[in-house]
CSV table of N, CA and C in Angstrom, one decimal:
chain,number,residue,atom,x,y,z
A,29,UNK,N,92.1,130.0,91.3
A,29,UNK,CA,92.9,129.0,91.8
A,29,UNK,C,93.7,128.3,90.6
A,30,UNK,N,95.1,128.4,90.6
A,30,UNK,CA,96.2,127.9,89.8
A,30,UNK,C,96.3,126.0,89.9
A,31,UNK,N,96.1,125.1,89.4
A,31,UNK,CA,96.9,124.4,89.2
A,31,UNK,C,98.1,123.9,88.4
A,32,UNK,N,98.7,122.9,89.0
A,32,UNK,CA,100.1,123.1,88.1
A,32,UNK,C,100.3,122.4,86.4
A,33,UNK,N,99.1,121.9,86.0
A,33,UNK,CA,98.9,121.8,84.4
A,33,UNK,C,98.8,123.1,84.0
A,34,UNK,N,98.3,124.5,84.5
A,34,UNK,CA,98.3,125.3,83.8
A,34,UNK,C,99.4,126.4,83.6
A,35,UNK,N,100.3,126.2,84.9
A,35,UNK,CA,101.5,127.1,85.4
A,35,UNK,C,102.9,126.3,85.2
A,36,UNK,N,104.0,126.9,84.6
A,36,UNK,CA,105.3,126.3,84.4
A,36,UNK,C,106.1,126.3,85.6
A,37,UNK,N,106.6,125.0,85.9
A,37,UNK,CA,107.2,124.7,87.0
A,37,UNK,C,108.5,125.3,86.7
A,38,UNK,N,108.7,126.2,87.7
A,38,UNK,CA,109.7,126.7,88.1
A,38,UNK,C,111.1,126.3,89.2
A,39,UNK,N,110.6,125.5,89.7
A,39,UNK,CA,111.2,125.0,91.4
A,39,UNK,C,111.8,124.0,90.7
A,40,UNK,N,113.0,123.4,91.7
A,40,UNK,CA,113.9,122.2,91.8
A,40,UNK,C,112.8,121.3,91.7
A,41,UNK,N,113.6,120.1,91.1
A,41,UNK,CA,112.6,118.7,90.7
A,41,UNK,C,112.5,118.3,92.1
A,42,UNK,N,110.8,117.8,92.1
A,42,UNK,CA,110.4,116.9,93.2
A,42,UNK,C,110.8,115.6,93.0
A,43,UNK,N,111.1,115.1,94.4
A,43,UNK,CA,112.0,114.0,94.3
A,43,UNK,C,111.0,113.0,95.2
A,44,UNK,N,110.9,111.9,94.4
A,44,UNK,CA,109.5,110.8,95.0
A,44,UNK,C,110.5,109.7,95.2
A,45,UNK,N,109.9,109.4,96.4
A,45,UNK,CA,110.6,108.1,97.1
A,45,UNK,C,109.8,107.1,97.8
A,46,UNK,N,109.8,106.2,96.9
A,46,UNK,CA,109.1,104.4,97.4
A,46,UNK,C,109.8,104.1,98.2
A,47,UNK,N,109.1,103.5,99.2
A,47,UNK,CA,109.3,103.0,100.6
A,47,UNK,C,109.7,101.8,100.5
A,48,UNK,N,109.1,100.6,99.5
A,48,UNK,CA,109.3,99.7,99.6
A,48,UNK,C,108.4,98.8,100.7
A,49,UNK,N,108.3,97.3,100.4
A,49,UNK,CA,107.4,96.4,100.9
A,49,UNK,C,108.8,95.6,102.5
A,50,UNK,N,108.3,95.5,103.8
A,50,UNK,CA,109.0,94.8,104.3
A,50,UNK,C,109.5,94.8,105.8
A,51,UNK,N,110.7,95.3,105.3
A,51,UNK,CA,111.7,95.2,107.0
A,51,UNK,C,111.0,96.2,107.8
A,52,UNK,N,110.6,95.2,109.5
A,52,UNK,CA,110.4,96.0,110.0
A,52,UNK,C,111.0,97.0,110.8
A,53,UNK,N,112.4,96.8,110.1
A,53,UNK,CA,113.7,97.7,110.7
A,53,UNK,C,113.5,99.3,109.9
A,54,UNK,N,112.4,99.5,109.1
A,54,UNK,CA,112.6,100.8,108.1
A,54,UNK,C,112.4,100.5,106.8
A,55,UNK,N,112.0,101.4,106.3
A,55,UNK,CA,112.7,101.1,104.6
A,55,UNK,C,114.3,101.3,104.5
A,56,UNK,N,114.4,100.0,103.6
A,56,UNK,CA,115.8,100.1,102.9
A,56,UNK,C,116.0,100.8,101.9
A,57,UNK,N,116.5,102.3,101.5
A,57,UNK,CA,117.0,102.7,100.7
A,57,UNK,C,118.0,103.4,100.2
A,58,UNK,N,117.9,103.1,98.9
A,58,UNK,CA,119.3,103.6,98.3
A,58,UNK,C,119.9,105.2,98.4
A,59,UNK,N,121.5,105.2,98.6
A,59,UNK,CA,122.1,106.6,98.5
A,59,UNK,C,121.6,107.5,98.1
A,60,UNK,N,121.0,107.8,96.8
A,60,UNK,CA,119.9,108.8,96.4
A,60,UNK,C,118.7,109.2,97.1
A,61,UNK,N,118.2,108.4,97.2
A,61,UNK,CA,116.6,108.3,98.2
A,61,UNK,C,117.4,109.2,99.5
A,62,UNK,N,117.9,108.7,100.3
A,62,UNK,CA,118.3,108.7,101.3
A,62,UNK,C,119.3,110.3,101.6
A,63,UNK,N,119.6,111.1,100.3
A,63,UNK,CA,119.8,111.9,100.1
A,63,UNK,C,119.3,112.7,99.9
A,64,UNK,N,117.9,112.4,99.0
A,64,UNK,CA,116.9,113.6,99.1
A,64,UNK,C,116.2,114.0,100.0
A,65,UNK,N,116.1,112.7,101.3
A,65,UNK,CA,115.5,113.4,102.6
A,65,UNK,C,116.2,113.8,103.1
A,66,UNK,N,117.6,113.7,102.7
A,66,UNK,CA,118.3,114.5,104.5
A,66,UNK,C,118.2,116.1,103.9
A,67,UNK,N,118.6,116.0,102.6
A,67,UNK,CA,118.5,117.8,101.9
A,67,UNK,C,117.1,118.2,101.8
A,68,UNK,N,115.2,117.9,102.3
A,68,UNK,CA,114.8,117.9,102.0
A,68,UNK,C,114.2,119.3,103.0
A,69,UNK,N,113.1,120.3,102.4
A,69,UNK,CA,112.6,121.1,103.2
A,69,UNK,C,111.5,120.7,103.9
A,70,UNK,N,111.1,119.9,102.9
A,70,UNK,CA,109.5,119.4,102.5
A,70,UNK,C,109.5,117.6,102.6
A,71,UNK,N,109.0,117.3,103.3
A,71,UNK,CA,109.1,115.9,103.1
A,71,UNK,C,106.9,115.3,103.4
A,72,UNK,N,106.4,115.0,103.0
A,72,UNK,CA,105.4,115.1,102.6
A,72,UNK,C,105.0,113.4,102.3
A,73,UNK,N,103.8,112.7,103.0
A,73,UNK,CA,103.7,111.1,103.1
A,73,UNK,C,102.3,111.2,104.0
A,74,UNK,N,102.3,110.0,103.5
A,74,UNK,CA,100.8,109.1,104.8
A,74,UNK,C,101.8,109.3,106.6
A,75,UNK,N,100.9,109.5,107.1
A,75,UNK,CA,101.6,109.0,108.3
A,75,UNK,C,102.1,108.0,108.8
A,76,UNK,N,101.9,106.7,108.6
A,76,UNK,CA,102.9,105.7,108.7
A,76,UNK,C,104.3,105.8,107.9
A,77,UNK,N,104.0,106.1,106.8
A,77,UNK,CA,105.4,106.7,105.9
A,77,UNK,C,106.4,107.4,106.6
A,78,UNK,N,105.6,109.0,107.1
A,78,UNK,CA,106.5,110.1,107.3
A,78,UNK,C,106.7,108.9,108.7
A,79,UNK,N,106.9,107.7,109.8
A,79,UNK,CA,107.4,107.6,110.3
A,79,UNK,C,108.3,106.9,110.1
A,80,UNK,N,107.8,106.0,108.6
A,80,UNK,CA,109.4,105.0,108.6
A,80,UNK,C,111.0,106.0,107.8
A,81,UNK,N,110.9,107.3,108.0
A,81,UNK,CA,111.5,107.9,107.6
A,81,UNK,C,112.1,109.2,108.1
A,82,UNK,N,111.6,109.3,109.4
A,82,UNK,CA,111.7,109.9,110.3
A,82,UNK,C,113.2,110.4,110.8
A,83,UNK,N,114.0,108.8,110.6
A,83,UNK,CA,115.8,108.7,110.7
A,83,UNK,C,116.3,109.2,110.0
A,84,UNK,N,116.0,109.0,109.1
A,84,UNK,CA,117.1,110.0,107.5
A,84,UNK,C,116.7,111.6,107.7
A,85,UNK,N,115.7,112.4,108.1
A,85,UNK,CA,115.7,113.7,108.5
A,85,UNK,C,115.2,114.2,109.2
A,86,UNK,N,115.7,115.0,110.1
A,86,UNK,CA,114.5,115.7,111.5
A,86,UNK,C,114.1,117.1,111.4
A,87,UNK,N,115.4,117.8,110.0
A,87,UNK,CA,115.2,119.1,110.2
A,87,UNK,C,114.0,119.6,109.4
A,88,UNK,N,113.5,118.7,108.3
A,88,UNK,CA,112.6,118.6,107.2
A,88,UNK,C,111.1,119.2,108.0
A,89,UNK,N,110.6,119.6,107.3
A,89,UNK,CA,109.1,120.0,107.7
A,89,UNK,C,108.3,118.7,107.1
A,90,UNK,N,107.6,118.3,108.1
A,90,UNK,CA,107.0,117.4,107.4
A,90,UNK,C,105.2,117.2,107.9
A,91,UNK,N,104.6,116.7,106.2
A,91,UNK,CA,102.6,117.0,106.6
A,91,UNK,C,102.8,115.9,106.0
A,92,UNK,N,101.3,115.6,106.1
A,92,UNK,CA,100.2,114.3,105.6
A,92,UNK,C,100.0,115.1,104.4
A,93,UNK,N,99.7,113.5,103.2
A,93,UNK,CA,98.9,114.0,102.1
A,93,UNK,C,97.8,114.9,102.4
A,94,UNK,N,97.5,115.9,101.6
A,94,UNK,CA,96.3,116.7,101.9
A,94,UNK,C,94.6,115.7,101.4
A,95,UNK,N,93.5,116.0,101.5
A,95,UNK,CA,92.4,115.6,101.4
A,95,UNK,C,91.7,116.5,101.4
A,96,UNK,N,91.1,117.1,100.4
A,96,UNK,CA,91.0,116.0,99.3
A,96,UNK,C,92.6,115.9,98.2
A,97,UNK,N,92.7,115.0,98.0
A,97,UNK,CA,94.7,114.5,97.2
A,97,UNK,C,94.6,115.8,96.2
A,98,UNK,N,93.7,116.4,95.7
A,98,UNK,CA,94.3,117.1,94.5
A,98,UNK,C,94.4,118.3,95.1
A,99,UNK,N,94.3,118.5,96.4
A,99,UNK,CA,94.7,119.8,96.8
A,99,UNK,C,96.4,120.0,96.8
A,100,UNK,N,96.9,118.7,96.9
A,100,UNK,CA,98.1,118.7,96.3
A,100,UNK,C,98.8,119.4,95.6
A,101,UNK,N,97.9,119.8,94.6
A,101,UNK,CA,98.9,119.9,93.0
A,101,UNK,C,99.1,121.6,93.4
A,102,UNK,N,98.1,121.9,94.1
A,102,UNK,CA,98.2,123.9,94.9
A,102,UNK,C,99.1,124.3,95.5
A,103,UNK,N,99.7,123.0,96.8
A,103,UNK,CA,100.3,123.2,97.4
A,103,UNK,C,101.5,123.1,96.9
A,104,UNK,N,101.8,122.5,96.0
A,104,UNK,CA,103.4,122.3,95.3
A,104,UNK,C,103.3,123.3,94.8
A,105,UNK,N,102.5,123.7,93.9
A,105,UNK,CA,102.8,125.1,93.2
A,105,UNK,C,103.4,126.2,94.1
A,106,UNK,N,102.8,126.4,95.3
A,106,UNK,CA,102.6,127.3,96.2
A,106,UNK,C,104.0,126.9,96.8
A,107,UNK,N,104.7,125.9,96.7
A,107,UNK,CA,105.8,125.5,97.8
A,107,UNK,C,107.2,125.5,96.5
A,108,UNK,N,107.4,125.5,95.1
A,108,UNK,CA,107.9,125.0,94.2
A,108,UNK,C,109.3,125.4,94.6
A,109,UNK,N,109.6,126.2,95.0
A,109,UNK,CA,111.0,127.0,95.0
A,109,UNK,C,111.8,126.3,96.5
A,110,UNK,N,111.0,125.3,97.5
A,110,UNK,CA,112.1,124.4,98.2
A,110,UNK,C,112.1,123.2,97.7
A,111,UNK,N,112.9,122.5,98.5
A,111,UNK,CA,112.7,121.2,97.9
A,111,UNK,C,112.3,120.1,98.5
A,112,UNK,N,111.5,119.5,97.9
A,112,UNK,CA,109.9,118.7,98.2
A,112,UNK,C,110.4,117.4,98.1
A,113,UNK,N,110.1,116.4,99.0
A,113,UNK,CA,110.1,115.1,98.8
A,113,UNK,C,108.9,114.4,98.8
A,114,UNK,N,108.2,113.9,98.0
A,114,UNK,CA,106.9,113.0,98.2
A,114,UNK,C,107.2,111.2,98.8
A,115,UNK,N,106.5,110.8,99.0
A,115,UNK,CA,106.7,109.5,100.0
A,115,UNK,C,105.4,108.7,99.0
A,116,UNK,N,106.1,107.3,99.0
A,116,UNK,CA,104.9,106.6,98.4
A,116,UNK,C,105.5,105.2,98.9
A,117,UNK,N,104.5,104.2,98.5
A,117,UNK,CA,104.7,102.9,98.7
A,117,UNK,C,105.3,102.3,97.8
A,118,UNK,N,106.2,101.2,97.9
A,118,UNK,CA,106.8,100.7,97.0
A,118,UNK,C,107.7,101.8,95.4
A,119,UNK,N,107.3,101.2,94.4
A,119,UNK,CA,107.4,101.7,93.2
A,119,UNK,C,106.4,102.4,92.9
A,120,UNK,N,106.9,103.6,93.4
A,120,UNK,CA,105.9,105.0,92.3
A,120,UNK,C,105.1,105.5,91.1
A,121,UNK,N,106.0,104.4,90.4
A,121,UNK,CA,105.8,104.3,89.1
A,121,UNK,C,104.7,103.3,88.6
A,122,UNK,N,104.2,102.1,89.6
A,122,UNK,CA,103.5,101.2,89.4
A,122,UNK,C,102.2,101.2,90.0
A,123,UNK,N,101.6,101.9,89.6
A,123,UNK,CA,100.2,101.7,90.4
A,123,UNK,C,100.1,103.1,91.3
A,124,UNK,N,101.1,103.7,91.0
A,124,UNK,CA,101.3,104.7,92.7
A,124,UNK,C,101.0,106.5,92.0
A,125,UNK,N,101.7,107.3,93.0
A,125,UNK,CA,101.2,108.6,93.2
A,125,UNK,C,102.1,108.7,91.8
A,126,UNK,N,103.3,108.1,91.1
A,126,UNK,CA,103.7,108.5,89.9
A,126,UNK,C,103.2,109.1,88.5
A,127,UNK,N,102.1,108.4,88.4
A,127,UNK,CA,101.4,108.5,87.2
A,127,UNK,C,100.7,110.3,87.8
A,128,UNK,N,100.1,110.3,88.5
A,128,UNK,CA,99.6,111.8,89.0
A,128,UNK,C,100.5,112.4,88.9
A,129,UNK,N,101.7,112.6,89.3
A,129,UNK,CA,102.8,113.4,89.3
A,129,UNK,C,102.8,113.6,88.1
A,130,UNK,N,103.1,112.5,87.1
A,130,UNK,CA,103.5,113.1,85.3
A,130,UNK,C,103.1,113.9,84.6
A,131,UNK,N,101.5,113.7,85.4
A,131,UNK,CA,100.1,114.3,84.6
A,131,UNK,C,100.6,115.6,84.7
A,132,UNK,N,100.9,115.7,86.8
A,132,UNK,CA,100.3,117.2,87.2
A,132,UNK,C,101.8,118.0,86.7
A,133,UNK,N,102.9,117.5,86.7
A,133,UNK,CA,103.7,118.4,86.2
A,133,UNK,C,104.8,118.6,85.5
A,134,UNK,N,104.6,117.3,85.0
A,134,UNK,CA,105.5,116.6,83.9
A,134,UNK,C,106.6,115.8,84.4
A,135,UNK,N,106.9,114.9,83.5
A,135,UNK,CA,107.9,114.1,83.8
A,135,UNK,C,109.3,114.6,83.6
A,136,UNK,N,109.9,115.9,83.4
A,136,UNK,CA,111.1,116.5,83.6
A,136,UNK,C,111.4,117.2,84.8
A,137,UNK,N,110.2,117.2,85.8
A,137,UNK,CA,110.2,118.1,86.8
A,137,UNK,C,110.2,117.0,88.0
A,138,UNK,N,110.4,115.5,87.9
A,138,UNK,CA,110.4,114.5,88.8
A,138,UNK,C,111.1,113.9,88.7
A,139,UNK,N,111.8,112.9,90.1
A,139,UNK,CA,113.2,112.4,90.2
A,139,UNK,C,112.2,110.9,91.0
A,140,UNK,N,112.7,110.4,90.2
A,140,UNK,CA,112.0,108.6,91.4
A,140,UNK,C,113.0,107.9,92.1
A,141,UNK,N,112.9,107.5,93.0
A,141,UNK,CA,113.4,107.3,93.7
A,141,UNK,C,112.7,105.1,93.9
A,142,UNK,N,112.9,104.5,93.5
A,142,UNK,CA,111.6,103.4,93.2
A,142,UNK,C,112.4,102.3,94.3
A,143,UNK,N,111.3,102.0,94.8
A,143,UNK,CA,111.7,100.4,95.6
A,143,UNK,C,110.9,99.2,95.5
A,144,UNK,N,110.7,98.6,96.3
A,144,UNK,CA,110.2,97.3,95.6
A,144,UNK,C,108.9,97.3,96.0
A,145,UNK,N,107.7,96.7,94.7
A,145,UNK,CA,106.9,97.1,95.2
A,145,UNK,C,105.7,95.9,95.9
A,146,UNK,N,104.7,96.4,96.1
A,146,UNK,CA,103.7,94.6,96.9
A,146,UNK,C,103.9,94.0,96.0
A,147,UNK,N,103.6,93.8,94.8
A,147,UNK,CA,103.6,92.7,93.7
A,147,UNK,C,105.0,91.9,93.5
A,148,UNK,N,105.7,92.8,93.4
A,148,UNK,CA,107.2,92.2,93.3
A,148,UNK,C,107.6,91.2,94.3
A,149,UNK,N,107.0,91.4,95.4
A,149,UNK,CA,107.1,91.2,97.0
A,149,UNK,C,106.5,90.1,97.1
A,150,UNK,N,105.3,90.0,96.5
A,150,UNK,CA,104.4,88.8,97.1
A,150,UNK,C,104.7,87.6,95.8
A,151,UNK,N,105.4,87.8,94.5
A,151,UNK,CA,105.9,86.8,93.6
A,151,UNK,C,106.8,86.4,94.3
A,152,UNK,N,107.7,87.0,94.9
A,152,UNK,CA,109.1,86.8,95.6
A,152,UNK,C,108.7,85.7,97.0
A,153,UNK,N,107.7,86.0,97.2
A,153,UNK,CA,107.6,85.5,99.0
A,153,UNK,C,106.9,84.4,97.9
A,154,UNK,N,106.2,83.9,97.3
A,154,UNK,CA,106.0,82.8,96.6
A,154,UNK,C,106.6,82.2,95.7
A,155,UNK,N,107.8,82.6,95.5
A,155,UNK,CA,109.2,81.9,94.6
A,155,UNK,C,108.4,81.9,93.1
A,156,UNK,N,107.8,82.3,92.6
A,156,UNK,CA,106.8,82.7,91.7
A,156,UNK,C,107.3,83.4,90.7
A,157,UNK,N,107.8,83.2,89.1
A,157,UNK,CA,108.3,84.2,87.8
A,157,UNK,C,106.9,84.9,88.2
A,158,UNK,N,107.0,85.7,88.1
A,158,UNK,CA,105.9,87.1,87.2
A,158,UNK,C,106.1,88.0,86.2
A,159,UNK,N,106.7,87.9,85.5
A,159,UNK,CA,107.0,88.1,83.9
A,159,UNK,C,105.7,87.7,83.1
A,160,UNK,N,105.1,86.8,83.5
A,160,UNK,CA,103.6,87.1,82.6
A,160,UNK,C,102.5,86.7,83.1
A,161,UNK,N,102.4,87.4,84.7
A,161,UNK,CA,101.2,87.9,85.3
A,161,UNK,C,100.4,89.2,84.7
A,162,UNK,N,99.5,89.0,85.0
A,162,UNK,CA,98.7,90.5,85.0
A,162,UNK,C,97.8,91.3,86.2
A,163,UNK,N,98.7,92.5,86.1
A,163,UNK,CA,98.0,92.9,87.5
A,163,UNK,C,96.5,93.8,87.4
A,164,UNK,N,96.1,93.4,88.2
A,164,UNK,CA,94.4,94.4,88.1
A,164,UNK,C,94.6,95.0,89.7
A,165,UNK,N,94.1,96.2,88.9
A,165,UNK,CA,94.2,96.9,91.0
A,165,UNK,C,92.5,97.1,90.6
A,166,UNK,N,92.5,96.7,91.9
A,166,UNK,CA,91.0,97.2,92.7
A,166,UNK,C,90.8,98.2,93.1
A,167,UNK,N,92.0,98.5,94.1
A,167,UNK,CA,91.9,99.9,94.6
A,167,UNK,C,91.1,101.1,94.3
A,168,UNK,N,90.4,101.3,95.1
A,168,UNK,CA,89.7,102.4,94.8
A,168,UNK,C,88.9,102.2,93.4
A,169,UNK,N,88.8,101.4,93.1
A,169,UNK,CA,87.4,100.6,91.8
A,169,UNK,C,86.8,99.2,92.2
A,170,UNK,N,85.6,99.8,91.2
A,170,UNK,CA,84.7,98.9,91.8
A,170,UNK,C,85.2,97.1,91.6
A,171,UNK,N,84.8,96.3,92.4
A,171,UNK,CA,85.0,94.9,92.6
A,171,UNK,C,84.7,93.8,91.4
A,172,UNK,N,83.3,94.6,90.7
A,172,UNK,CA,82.7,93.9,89.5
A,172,UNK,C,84.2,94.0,88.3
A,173,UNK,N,84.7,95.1,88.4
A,173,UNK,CA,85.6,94.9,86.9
A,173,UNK,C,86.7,94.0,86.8
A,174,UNK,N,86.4,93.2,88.1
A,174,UNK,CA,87.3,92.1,88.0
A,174,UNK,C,86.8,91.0,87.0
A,175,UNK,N,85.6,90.8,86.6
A,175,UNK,CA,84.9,90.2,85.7
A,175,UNK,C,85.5,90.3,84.2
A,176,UNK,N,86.4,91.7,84.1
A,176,UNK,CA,86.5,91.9,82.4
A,176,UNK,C,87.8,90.7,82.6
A,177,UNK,N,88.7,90.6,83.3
A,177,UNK,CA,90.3,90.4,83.4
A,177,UNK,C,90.0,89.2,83.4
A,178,UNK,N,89.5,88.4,84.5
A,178,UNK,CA,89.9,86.6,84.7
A,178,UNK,C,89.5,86.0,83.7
A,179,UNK,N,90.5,85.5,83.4
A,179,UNK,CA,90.4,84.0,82.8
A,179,UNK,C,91.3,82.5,83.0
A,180,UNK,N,90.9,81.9,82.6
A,180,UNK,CA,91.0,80.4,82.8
A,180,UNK,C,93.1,80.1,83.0
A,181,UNK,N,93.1,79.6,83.8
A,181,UNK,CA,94.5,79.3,83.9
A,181,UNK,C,95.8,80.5,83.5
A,182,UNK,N,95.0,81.7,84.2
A,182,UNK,CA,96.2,82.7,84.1
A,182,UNK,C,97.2,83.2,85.2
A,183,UNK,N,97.9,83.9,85.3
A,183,UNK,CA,98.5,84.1,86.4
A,183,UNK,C,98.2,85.5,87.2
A,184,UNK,N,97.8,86.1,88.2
A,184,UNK,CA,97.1,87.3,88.4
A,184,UNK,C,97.7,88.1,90.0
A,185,UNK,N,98.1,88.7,89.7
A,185,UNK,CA,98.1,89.9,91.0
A,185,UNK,C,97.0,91.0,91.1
A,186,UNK,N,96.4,90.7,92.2
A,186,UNK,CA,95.5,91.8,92.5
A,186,UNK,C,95.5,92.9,93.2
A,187,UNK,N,95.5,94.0,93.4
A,187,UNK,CA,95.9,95.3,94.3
A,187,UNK,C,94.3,95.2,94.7
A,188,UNK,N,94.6,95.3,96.8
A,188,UNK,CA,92.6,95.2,97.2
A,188,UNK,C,92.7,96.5,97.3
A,189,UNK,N,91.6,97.0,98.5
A,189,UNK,CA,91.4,97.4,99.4
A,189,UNK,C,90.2,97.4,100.2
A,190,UNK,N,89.7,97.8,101.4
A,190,UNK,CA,88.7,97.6,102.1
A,190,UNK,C,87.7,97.0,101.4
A,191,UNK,N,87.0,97.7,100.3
A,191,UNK,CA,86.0,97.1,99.9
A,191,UNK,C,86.0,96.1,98.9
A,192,UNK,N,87.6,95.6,98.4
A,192,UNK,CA,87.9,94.6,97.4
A,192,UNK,C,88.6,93.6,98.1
A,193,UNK,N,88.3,93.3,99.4
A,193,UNK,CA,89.1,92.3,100.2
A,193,UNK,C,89.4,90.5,99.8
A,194,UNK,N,90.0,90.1,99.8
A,194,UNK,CA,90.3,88.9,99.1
A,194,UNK,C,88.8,87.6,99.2
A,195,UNK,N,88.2,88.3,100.3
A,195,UNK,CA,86.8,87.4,100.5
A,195,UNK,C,86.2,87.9,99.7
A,196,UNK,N,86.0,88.9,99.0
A,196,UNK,CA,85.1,89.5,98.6
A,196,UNK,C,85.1,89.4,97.3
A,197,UNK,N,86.7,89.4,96.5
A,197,UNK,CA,86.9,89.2,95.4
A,197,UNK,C,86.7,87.4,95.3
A,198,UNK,N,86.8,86.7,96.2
A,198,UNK,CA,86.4,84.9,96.2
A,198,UNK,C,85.0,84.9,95.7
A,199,UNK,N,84.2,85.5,96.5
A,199,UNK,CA,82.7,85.6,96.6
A,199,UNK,C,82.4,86.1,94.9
A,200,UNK,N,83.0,87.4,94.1
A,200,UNK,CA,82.9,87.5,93.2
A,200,UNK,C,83.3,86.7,91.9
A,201,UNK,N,84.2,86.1,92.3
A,201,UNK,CA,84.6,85.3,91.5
A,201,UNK,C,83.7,83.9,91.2
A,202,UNK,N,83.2,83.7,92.8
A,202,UNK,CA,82.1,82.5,92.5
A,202,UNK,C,80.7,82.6,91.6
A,203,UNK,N,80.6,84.1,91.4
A,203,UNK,CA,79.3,84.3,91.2
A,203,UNK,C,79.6,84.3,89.8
């Protein structure tokens, strides 16, 4: 079994496109973005995704992330020669499927496509600079390592999820 750290990418650059935080009219995005789905073969997202995007292309073949995710990096190998669009939340680049992309196949073989992301979204919905917050994601880690980060009168964005829910990180914080 090939993954794509070991094999040189050959195929047109995959082209990753953040969805952005918001309207429930769609994602808003830019000429570019919006270009690489209509030309796309491959359009590839969570299911909620592949539907806020459903309008920009019909002719696209379109799947769910695979599971387990790094079955991923097989399938692109295996797919390299059409052209792939990946779907992500917000900014790609921040917290998101970006940093995996870099790893898996370098950063000359990827096109971002970036929109705005939760964090940017939730300083904005609270009129709030964040120029020197610091973000800790939870996501998918454990709840306790929020312990290393807080301190006294800082400014903080936190990324949850199910098991890092904002009660939960309260509860930790009290203890």
């Amino acid at each position: 079994m090939s993954t794509l750290s070991q094999v040189q990418w050959t195929g047109q650059p995959i082209q990753v496109v953040g969805l952005g935080v918001g309207s429930d009219n769609g994602p808003q995005l830019g000429h570019s973005a919006q270009a690489a789905l209509a030309e796309a073969d491959w359009v590839i997202g969570a299911p909620h995704q592949l539907e806020k995007v459903a309008r920009f292309n019909t002719q696209a073949n379109k799947i769910t992330y695979p599971s387990p995710f790094s079955a991923l990096s097989e399938w692109l190998l295996a797919h390299q020669q059409q052209r792939i669009v990946l779907l992500a939340s917000g900014d790609p680049l921040y917290y998101g499927l970006g940093d995996w992309l870099v790893r898996t196949v370098g950063r000359e073989q990827l096109i971002f496509h970036a929109n705005i992301s939760s964090v940017q979204a939730a300083f904005h919905q609270l009129g709030l600079p964040w120029q020197d917050a610091e973000t800790i994601s939870l996501h998918g880690r454990p709840l306790v390592n929020i312990r290393a980060h807080i301190q006294p009168n800082r400014l903080y964005a936190v990324l949850t999820d199910q098991q890092s829910h904002p009660a939960a990180i309260a509860s930790e914080l009290v203890e």
